[in-house]
Coordinates of C-alpha atoms in Angstrom, one line a residue:
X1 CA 39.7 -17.8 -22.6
X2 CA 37.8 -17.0 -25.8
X3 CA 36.3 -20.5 -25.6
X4 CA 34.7 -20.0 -21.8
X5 CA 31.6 -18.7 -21.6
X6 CA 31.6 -16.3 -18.6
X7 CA 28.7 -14.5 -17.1
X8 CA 28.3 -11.7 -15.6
X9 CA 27.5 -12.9 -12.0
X10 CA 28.8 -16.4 -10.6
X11 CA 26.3 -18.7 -9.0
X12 CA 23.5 -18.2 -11.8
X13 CA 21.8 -21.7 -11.8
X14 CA 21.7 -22.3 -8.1
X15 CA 20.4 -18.7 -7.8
X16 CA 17.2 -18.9 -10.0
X17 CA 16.7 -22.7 -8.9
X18 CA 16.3 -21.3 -5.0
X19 CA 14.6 -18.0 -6.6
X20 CA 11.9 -20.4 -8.1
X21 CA 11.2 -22.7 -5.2
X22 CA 11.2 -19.7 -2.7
X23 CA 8.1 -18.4 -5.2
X24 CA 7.0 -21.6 -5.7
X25 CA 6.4 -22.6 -2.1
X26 CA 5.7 -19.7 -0.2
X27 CA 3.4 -18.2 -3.1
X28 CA 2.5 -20.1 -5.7
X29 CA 1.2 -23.1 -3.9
X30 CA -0.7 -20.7 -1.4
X31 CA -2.6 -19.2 -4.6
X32 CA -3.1 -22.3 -6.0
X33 CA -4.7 -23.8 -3.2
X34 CA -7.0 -21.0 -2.5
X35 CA -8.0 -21.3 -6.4
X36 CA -8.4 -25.1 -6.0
X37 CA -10.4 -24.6 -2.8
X38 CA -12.5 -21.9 -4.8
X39 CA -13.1 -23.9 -7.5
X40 CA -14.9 -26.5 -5.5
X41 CA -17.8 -24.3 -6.2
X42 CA -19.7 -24.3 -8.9
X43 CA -20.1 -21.4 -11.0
X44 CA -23.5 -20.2 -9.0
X45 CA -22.5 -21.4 -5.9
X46 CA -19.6 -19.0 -6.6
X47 CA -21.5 -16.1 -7.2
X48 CA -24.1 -16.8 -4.0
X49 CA -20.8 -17.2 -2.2
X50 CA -18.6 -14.2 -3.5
X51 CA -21.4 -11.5 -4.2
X52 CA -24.1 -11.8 -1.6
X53 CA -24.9 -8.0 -0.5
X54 CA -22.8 -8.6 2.6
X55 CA -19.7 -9.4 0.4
X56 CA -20.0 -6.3 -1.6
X57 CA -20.8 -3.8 0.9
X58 CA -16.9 -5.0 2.3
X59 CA -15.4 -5.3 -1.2
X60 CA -16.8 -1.8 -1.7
X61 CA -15.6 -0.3 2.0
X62 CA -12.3 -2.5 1.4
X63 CA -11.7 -1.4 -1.8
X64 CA -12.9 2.6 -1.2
X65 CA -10.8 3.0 2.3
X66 CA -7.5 1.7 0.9
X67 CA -7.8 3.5 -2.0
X68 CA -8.4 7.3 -0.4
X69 CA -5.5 5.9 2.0
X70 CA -3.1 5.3 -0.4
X71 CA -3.7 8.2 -2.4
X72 CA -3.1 10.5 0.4
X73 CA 0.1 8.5 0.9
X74 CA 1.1 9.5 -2.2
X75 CA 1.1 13.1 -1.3
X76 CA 2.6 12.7 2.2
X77 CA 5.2 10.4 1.1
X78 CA 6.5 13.1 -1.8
X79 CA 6.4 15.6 0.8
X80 CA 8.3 13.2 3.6
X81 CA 11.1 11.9 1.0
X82 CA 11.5 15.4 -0.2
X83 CA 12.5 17.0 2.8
X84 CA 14.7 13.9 3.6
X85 CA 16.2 14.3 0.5
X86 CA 17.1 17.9 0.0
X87 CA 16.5 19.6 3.3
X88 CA 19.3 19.1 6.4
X89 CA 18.0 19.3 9.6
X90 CA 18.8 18.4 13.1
X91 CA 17.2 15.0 13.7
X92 CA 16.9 14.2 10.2
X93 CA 18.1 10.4 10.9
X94 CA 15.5 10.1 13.8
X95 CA 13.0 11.3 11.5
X96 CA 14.0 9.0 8.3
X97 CA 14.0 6.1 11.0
X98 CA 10.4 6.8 11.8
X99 CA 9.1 6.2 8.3
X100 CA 10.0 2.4 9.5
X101 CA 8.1 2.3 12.2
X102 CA 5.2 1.0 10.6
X103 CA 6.5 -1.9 9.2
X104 CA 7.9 -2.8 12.2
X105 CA 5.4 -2.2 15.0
X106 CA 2.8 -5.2 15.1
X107 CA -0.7 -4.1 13.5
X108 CA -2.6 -5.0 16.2
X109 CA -0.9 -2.6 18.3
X110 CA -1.5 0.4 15.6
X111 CA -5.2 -0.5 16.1
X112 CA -5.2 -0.5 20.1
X113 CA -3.5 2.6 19.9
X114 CA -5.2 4.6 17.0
X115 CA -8.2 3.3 18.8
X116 CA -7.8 4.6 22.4
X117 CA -6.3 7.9 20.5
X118 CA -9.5 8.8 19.0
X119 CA -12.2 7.6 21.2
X120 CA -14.6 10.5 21.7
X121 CA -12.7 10.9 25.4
X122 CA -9.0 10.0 23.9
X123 CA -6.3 12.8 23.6
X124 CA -7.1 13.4 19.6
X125 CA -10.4 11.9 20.0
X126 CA -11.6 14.6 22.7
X127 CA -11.0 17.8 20.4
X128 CA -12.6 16.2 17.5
X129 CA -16.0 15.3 19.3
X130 CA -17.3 18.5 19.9
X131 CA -17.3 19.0 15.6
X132 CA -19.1 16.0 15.1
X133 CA -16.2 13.6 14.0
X134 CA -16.1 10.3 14.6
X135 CA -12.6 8.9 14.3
X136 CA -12.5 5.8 16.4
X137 CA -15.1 2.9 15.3
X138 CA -15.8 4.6 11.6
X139 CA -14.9 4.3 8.2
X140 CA -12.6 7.4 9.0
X141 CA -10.8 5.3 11.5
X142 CA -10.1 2.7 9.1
X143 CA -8.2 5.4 7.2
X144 CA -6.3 6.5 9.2
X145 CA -4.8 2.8 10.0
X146 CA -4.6 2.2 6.7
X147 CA -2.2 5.4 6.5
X148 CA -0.3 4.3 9.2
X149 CA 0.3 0.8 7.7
X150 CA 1.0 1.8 4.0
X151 CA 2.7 5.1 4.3
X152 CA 6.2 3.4 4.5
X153 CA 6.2 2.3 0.9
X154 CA 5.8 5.5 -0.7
X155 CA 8.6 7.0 1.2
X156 CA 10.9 3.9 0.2
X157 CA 10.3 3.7 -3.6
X158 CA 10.5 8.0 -4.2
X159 CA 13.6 8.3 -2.0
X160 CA 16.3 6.9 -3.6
X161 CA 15.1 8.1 -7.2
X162 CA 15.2 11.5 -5.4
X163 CA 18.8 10.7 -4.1
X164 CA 20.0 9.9 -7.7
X165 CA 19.0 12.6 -9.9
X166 CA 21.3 14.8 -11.0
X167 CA 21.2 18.4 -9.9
X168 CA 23.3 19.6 -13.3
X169 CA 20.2 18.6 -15.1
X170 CA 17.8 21.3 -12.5
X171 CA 20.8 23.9 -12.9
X172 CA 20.8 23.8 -16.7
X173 CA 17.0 24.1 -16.4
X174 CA 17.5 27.3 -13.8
X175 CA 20.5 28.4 -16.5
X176 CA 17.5 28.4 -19.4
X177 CA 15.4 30.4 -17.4
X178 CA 12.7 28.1 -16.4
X179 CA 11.0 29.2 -13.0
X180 CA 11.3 26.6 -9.9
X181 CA 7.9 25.5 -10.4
X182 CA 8.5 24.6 -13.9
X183 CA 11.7 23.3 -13.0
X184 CA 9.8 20.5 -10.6
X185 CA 7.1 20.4 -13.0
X186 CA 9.0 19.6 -16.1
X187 CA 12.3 17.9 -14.7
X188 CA 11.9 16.6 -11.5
X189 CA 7.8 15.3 -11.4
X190 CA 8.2 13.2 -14.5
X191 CA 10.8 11.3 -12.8
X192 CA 8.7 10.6 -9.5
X193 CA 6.0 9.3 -11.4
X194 CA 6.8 5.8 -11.8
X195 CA 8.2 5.4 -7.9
X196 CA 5.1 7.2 -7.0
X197 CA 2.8 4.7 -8.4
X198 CA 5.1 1.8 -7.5
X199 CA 4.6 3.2 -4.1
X200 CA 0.8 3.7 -4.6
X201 CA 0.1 0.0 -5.6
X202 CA 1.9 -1.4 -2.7
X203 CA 0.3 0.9 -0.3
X204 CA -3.2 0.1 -1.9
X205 CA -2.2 -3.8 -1.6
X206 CA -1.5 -3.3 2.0
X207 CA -4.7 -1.9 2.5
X208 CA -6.8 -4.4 0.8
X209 CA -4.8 -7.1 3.2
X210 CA -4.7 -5.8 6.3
X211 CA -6.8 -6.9 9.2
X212 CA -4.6 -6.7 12.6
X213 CA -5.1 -3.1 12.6
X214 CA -8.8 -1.8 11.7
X215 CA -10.2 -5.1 13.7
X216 CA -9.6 -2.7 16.8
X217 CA -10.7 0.8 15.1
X218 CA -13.8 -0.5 12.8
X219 CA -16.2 -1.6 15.2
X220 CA -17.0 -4.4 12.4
X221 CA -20.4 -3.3 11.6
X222 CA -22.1 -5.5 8.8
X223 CA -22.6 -3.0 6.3
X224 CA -21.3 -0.3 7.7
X225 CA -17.4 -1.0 9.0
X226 CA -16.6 -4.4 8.3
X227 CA -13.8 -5.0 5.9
X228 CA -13.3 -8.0 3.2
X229 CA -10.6 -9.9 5.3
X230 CA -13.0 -9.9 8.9
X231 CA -15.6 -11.7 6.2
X232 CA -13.0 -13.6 5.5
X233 CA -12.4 -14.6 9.1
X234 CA -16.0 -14.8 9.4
X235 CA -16.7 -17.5 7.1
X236 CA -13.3 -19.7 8.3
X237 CA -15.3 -19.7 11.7
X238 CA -18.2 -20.6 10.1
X239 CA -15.8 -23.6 8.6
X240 CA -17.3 -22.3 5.1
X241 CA -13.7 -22.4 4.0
X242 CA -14.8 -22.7 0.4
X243 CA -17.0 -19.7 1.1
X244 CA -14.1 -18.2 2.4
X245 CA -11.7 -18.9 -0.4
X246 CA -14.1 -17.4 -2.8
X247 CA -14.0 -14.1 -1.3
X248 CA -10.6 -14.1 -1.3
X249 CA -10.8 -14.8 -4.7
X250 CA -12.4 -11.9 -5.8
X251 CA -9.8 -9.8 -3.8
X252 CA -6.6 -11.5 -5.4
X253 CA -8.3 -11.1 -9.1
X254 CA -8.8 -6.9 -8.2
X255 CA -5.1 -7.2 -6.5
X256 CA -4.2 -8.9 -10.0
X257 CA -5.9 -5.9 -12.5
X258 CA -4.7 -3.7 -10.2
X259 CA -1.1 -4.3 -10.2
X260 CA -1.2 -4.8 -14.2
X261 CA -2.9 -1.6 -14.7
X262 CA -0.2 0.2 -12.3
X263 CA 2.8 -2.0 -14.1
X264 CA 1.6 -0.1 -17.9
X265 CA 1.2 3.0 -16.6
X266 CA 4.9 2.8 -15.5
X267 CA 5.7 1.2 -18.1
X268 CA 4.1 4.4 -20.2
X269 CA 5.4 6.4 -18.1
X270 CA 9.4 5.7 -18.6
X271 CA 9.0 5.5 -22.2
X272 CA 7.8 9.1 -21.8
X273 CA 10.5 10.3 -20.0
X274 CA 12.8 8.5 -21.4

C-alpha cells in the first residue's frame, strides 16, 4: 500500500466539483449579474444613481439600525448561550428551541406581529405611549425586528465554543487564586471573542438584507424610515433595474469591507489567544 496515495476523506473530487457549481450558480452568477447590470452605467450615471440624498439617508438608516441591532445581539446572545450552557433548568430544551424560532417563522409575519405589538393601542405598545415612545412605524421599530431576525446567529456560533471548553483550565485558574471575574475575564472572554464577532457579522448582514420584516414596522418614510432594500424595490417598480442594481451595489461592497474587516479581527484574535 506504500504506493497508493490515500486521503483522508473518500469522494474528494466529486465533492469540491459540486461545492464549486453550488457557489457558482446560486452565488456567483447572481453577483455577477448585478455587477454587469451595474456596470451598464457610466461612472456618473453611477454616482447620480447610487448617492442621490434619497440613497444615502437609507444607506445611512440601513447601515445605523442593523448595526445598534447586532451589537445588542451580541450582548443578549452571550447572556442566552451562557445560561444554556452552564445553567440547568426546567424547560431548558423549550428555551434553546426558541433561539430557532426566528429563522424559522416567515419575516413578514415578525413584522405583522411586532407591528400590531407596539402600535400606540397594542399590548406593549399601550404602556409605552404614555412616555412618549414610539415603537411601531419608527426607527426604534426597525430595531427591534432587526433583533428578532439576527439574534439566532449569535447564539449559534458562542454555544458550542462554550460547550467545548474545558472546565480543568477555569479550575486551575480558581486553584491560582484568580477571582471569578478574572477567571471570565482572562480565560473564558478571550475565547468568545472570535464566535462573538462571527456571530456579530452575520447578524449585521441579516440586517442590511432584510426587508419582509420592517416593510410592516417602518412606515417607509423617505428620509425618515425607509430602508436600502424598499429603495431597492422602489426602483425595480420603477423598471430602473440598473438604478436598482447600483444601490445594491453599494450595499454588497460595505457587506464585502465588512466581512474582511470582521475575518482579521478573528483572525488577530486567535493568534492572540492562541
Amino acid at each position: 500500500m506504500s504506493g497508493v496515495s490515500r486521503r483522508a476523506l473518500p469522494g474528494f473530487g466529486l465533492g469540491l466539483g459540486y461545492a464549486l457549481v453550488y457557489l457558482t450558480v446560486l452565488v456567483l452568477v447572481p453577483l455577477a449579474a448585478c455587477l454587469v447590470k451595474a456596470a451598464s452605467l457610466g461612472p456618473s450615471e453611477f454616482v447620480a444613481a447610487a448617492w442621490t440624498p434619497r440613497a444615502v439617508a437609507a444607506y445611512k438608516l440601513t447601515i445605523g439600525v442593523s448595526l445598534v441591532a447586532a451589537l445588542v445581539n451580541v450582548g443578549l446572545g452571550l447572556v442566552v448561550a451562557w445560561t444554556l450552557v452552564r445553567y440547568e433548568f426546567f424547560g431548558k430544551r423549550f428555551v434553546d428551541a426558541l433561539v430557532d424560532v426566528p429563522l424559522a417563522l416567515p419575516t413578514a409575519v415578525a413584522g405583522l406581529v411586532y407591528a400590531s405589538l407596539y402600535v400606540p393601542n397594542g399590548w406593549v405598545g399601550q404602556f409605552l405611549a404614555p412616555l412618549g415612545i414610539q415603537a411601531a412605524y419608527s426607527r426604534l421599530g426597525i430595531v427591534l425586528v432587526l433583533i428578532f431576525t439576527g439574534f439566532p446567529f449569535v447564539v449559534r456560533t458562542v454555544q458550542p465554543v462554550l460547550e467545548d471548553l474545558d472546565a480543568e483550565t477555569e479550575e486551575a485558574a480558581s486553584v491560582l487564586g484568580a477571582s471569578r471575574w478574572q477567571t471570565f475575564r482572562r480565560v473564558i472572554l478571550p475565547m468568545l471573542v472570535p464566535p462573538a464577532l462571527t456571530g456579530f457579522a452575520l447578524a449585521f448582514a441579516r440586517g442590511l438584507g432584510e426587508y419582509g420584516s420592517v416593510i410592516f414596522i417602518s412606515s417607509n418614510k423617505i428620509f425618515e424610515t425607509e430602508i436600502a432594500p424598499m429603495l431597492i424595490l422602489v426602483r425595480l417598480e420603477e423598471y430602473s433595474y440598473a438604478e436598482a442594481a447600483a444601490i445594491a451595489t453599494v450595499l454588497l461592497g460595505f457587506s464585502f469591507v465588512l466581512l474582511a474587516a470582521i475575518n482579521y479581527l478573528e483572525y488577530r484574535s486567535k493568534r492572540n489567544v492562541g
